[in-house]
PDB file of N, CA and C in Angstrom:
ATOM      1  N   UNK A 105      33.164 -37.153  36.954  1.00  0.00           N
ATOM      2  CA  UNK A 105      33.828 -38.261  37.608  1.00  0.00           C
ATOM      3  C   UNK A 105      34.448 -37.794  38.912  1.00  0.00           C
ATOM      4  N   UNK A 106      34.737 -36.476  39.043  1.00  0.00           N
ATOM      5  CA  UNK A 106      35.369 -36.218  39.977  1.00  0.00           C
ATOM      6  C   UNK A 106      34.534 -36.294  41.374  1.00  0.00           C
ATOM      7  N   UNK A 107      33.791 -36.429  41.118  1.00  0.00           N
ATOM      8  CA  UNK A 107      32.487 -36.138  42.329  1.00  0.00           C
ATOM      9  C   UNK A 107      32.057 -37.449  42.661  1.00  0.00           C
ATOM     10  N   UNK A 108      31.861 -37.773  41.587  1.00  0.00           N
ATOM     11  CA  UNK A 108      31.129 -39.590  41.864  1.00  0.00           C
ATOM     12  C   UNK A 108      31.951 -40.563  42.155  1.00  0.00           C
ATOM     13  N   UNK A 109      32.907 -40.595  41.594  1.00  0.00           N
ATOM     14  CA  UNK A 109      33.974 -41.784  41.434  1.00  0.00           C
ATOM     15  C   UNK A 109      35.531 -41.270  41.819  1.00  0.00           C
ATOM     16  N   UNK A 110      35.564 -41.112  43.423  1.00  0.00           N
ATOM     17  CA  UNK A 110      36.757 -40.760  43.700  1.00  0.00           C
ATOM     18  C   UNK A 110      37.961 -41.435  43.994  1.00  0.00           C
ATOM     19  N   UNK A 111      37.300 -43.195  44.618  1.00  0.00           N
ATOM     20  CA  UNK A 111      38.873 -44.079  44.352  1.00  0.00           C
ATOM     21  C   UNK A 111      39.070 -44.104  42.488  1.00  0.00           C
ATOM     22  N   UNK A 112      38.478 -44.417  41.818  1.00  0.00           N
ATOM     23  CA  UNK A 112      38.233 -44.897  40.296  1.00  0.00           C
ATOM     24  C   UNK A 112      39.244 -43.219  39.593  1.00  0.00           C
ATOM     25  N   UNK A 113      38.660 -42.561  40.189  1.00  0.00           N
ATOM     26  CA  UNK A 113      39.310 -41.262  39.191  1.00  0.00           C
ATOM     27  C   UNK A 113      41.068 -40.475  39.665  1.00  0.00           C
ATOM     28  N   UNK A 114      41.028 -41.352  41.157  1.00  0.00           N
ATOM     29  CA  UNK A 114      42.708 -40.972  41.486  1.00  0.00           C
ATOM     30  C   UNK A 114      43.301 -41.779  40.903  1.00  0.00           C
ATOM     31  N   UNK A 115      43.061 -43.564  40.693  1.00  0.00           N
ATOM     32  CA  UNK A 115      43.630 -44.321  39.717  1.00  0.00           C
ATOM     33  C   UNK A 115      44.276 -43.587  38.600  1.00  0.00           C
ATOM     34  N   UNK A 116      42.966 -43.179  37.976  1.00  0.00           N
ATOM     35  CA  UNK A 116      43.097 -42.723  36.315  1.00  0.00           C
ATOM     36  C   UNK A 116      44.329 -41.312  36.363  1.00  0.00           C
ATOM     37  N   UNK A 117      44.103 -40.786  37.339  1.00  0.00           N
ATOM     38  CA  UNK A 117      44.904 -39.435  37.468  1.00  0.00           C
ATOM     39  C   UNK A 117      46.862 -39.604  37.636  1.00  0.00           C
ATOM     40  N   UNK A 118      46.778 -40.515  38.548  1.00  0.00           N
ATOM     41  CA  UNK A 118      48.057 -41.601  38.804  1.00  0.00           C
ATOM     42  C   UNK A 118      48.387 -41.799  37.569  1.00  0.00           C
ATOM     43  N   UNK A 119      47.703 -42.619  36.947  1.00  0.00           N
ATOM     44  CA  UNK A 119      48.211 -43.341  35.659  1.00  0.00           C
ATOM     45  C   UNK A 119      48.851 -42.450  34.512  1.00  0.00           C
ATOM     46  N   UNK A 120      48.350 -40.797  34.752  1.00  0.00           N
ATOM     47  CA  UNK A 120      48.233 -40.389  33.661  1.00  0.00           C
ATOM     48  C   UNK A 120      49.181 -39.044  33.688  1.00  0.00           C
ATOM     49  N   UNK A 121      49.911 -39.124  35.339  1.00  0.00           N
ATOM     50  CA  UNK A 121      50.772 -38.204  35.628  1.00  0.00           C
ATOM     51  C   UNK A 121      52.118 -38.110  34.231  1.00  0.00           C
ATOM     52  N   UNK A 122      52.449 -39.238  33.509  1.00  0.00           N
ATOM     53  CA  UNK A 122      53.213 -39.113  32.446  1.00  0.00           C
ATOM     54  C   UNK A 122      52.673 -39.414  31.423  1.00  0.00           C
ATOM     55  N   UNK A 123      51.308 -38.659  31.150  1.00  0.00           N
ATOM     56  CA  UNK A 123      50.790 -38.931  29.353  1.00  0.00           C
ATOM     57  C   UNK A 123      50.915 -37.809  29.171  1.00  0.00           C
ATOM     58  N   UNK A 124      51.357 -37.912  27.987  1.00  0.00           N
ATOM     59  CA  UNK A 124      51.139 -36.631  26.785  1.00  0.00           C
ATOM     60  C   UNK A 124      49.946 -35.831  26.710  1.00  0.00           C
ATOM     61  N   UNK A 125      48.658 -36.196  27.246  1.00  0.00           N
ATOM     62  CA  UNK A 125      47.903 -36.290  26.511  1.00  0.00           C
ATOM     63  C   UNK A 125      47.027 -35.509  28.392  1.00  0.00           C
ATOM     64  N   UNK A 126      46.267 -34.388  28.842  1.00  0.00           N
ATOM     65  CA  UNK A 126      46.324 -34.376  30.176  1.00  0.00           C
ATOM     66  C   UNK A 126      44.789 -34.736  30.495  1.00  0.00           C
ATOM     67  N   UNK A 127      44.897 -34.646  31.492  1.00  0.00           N
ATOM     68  CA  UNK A 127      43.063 -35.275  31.915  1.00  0.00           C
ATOM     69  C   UNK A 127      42.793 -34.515  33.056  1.00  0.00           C
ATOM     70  N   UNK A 128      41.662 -34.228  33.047  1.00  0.00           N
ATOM     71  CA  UNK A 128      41.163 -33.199  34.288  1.00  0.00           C
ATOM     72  C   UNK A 128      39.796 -33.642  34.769  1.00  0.00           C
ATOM     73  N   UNK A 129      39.466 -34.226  35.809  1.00  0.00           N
ATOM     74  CA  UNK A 129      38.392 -34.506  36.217  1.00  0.00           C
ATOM     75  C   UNK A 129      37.626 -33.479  36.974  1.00  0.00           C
ATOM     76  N   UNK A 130      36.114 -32.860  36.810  1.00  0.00           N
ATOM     77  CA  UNK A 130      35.849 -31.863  37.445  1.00  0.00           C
ATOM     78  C   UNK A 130      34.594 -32.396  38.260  1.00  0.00           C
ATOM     79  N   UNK A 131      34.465 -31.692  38.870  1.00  0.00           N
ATOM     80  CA  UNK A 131      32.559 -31.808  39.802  1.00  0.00           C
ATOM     81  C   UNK A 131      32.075 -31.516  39.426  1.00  0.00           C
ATOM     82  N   UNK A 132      30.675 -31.568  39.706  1.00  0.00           N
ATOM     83  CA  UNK A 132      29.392 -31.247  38.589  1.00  0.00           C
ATOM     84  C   UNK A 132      29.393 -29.701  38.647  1.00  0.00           C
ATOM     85  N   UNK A 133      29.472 -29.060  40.115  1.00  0.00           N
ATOM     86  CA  UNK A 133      29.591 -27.605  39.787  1.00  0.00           C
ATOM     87  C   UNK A 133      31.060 -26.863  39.087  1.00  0.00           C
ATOM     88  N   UNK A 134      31.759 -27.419  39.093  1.00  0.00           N
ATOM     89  CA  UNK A 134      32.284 -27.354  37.760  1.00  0.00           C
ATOM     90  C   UNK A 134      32.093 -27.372  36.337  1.00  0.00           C
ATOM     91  N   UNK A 135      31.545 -28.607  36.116  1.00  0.00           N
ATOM     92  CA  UNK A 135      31.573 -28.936  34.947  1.00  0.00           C
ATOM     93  C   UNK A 135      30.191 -27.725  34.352  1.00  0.00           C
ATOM     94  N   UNK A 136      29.113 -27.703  35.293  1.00  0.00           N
ATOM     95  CA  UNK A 136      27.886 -26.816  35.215  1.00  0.00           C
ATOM     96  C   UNK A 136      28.095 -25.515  35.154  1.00  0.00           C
ATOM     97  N   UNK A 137      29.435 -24.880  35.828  1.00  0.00           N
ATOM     98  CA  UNK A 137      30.192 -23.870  35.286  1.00  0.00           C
ATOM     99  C   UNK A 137      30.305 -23.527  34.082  1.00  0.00           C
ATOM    100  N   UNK A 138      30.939 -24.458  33.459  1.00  0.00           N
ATOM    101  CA  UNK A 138      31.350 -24.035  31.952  1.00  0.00           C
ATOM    102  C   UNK A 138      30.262 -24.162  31.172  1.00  0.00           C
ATOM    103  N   UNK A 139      29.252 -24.178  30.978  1.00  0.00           N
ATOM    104  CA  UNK A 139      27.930 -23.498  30.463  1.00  0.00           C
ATOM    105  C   UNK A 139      27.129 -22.213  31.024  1.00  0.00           C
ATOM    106  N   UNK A 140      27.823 -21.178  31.930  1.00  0.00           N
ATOM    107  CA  UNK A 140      27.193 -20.359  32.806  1.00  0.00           C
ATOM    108  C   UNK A 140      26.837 -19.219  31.996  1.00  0.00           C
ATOM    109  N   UNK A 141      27.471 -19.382  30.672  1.00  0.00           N
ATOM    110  CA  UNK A 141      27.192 -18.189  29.507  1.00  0.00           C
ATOM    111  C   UNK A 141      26.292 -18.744  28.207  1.00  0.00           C
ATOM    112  N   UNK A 142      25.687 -19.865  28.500  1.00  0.00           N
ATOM    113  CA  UNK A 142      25.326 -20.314  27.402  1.00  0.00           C
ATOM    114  C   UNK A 142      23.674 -20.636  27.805  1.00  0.00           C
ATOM    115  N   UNK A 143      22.716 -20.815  26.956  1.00  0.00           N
ATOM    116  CA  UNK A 143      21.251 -20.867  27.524  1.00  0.00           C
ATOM    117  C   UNK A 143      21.742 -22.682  27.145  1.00  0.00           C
ATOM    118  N   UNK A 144      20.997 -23.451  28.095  1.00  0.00           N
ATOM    119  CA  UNK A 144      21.423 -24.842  28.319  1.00  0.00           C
ATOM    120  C   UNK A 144      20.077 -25.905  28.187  1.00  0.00           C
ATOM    121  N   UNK A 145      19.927 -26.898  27.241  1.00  0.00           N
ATOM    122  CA  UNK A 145      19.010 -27.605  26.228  1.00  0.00           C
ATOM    123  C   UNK A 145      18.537 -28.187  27.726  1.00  0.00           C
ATOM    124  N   UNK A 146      18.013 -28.803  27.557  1.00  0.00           N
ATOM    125  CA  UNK A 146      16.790 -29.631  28.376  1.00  0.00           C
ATOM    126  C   UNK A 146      17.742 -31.554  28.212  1.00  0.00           C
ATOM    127  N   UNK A 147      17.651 -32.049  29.118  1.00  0.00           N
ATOM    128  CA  UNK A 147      17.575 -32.009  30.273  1.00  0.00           C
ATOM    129  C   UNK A 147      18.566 -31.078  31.347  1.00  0.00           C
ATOM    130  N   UNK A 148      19.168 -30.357  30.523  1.00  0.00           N
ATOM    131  CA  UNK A 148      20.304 -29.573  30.873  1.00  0.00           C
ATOM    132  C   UNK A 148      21.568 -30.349  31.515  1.00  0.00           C
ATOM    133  N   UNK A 149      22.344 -30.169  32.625  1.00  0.00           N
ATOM    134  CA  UNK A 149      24.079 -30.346  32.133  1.00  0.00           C
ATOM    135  C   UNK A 149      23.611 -31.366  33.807  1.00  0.00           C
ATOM    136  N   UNK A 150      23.784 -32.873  33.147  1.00  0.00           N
ATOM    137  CA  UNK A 150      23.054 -34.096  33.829  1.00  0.00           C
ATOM    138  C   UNK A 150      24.317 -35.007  33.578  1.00  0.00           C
ATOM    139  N   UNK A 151      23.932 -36.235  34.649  1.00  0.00           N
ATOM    140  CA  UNK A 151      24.765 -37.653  34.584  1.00  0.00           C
ATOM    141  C   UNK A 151      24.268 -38.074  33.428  1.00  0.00           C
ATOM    142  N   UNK A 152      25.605 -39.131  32.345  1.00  0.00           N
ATOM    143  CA  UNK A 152      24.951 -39.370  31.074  1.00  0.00           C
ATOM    144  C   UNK A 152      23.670 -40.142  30.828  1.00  0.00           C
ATOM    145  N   UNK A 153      23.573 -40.719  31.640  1.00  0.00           N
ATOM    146  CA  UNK A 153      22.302 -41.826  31.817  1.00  0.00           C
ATOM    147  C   UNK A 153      21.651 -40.770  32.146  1.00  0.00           C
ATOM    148  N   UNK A 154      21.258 -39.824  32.122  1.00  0.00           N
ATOM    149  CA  UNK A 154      19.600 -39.233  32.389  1.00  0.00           C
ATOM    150  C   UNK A 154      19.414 -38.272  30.992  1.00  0.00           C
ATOM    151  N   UNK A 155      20.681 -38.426  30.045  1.00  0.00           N
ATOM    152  CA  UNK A 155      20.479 -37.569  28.861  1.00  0.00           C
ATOM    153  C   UNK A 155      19.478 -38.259  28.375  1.00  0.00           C
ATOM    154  N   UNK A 156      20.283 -39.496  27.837  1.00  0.00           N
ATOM    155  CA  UNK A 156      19.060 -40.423  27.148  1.00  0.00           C
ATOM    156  C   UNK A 156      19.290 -41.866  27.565  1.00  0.00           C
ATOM    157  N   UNK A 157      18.507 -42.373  29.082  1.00  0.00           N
ATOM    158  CA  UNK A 157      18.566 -43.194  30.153  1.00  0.00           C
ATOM    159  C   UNK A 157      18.755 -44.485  28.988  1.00  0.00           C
ATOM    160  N   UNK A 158      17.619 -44.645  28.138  1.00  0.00           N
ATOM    161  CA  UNK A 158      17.094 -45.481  27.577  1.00  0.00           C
ATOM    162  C   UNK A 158      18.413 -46.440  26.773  1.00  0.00           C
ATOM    163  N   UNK A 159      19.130 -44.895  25.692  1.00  0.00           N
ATOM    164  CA  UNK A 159      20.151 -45.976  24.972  1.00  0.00           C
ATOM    165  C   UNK A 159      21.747 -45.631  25.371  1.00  0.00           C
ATOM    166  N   UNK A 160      21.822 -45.931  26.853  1.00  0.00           N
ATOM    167  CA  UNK A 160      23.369 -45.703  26.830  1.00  0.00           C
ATOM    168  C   UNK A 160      23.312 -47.466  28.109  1.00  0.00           C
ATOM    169  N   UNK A 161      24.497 -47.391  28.483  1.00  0.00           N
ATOM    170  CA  UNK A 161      25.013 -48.474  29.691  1.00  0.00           C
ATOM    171  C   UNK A 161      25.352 -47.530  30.785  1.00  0.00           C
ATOM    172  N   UNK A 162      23.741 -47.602  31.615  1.00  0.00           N
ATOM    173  CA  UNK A 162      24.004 -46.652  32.833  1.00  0.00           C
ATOM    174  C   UNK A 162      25.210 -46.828  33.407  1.00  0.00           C
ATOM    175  N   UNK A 163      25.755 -48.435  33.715  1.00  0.00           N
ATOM    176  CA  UNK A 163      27.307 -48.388  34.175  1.00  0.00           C
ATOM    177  C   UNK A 163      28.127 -47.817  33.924  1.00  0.00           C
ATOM    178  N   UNK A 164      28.345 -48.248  32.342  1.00  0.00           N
ATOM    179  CA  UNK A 164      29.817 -47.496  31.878  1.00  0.00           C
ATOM    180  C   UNK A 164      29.677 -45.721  31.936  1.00  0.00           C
ATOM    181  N   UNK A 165      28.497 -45.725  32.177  1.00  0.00           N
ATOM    182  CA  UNK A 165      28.267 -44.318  31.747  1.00  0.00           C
ATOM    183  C   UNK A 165      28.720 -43.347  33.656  1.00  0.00           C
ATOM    184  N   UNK A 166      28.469 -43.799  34.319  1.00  0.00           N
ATOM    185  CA  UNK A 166      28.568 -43.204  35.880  1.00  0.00           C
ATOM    186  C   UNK A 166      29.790 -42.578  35.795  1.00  0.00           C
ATOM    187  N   UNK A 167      28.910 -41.074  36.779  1.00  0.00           N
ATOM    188  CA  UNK A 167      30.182 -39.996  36.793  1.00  0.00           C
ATOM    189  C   UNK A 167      30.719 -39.362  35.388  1.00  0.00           C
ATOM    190  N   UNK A 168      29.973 -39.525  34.359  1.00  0.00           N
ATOM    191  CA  UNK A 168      30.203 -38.694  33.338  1.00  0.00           C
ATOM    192  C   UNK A 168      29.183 -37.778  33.575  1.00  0.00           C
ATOM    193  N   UNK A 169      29.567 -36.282  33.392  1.00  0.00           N
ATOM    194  CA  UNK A 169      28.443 -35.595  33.000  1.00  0.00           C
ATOM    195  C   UNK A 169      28.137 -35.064  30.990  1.00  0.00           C
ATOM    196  N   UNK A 170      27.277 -34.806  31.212  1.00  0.00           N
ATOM    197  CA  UNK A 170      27.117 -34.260  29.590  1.00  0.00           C
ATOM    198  C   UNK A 170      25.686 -33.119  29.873  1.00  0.00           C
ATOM    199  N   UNK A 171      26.332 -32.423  28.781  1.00  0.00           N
ATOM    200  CA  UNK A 171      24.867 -31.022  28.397  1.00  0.00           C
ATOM    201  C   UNK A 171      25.376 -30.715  27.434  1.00  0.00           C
ATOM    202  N   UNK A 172      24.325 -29.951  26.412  1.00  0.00           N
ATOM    203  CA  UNK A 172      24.495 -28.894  25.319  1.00  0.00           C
ATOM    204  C   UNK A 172      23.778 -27.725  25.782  1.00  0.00           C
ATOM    205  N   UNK A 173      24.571 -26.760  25.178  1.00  0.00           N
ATOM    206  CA  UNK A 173      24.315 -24.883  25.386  1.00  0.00           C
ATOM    207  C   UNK A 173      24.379 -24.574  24.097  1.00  0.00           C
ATOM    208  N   UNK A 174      23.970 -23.400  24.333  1.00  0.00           N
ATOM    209  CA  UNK A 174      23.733 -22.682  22.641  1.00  0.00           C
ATOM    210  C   UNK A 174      24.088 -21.029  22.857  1.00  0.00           C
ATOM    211  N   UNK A 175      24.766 -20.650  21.893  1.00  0.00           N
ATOM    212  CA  UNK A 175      25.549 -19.217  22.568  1.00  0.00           C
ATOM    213  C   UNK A 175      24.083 -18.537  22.486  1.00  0.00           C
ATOM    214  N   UNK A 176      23.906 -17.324  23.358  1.00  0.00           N
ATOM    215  CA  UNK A 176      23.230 -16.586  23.685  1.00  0.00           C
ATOM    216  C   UNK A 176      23.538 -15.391  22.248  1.00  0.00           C
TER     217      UNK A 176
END
């Protein structure tokens, strides 16, 4: 989200300066970071709509990323 959706994700960041609870939005080379030790599944570490285009809501889905790794 951090990459794609930058008015949408300062909102969320604002909002969330007093939750309990913290939120961190990263960039894709970020987020593609934190698999840099792991061998990474096919389609590898993608926007959620290209995991599996077919059954998600490309909308709701924008600016999420998702992947699975598998320890080496």
């Amino acid at each position: 989200v951090g990459d794609q959706m930058q008015g949408e994700s300062a909102a969320v960041v604002e909002a969330m300066k007093n939750s309990r609870a913290p939120l961190y939005f990263r960039s894709y080379d970020e987020v593609a970071a934190l698999f840099a030790e792991l061998d990474v599944v096919e389609p590898g570490v993608v926007s959620a709509p290209a995991w599996h285009g077919d059954e998600c809501d490309t909308d709701a889905q924008q600016g999420v990323y998702v992947g699975v790794g598998r320890v080496r």
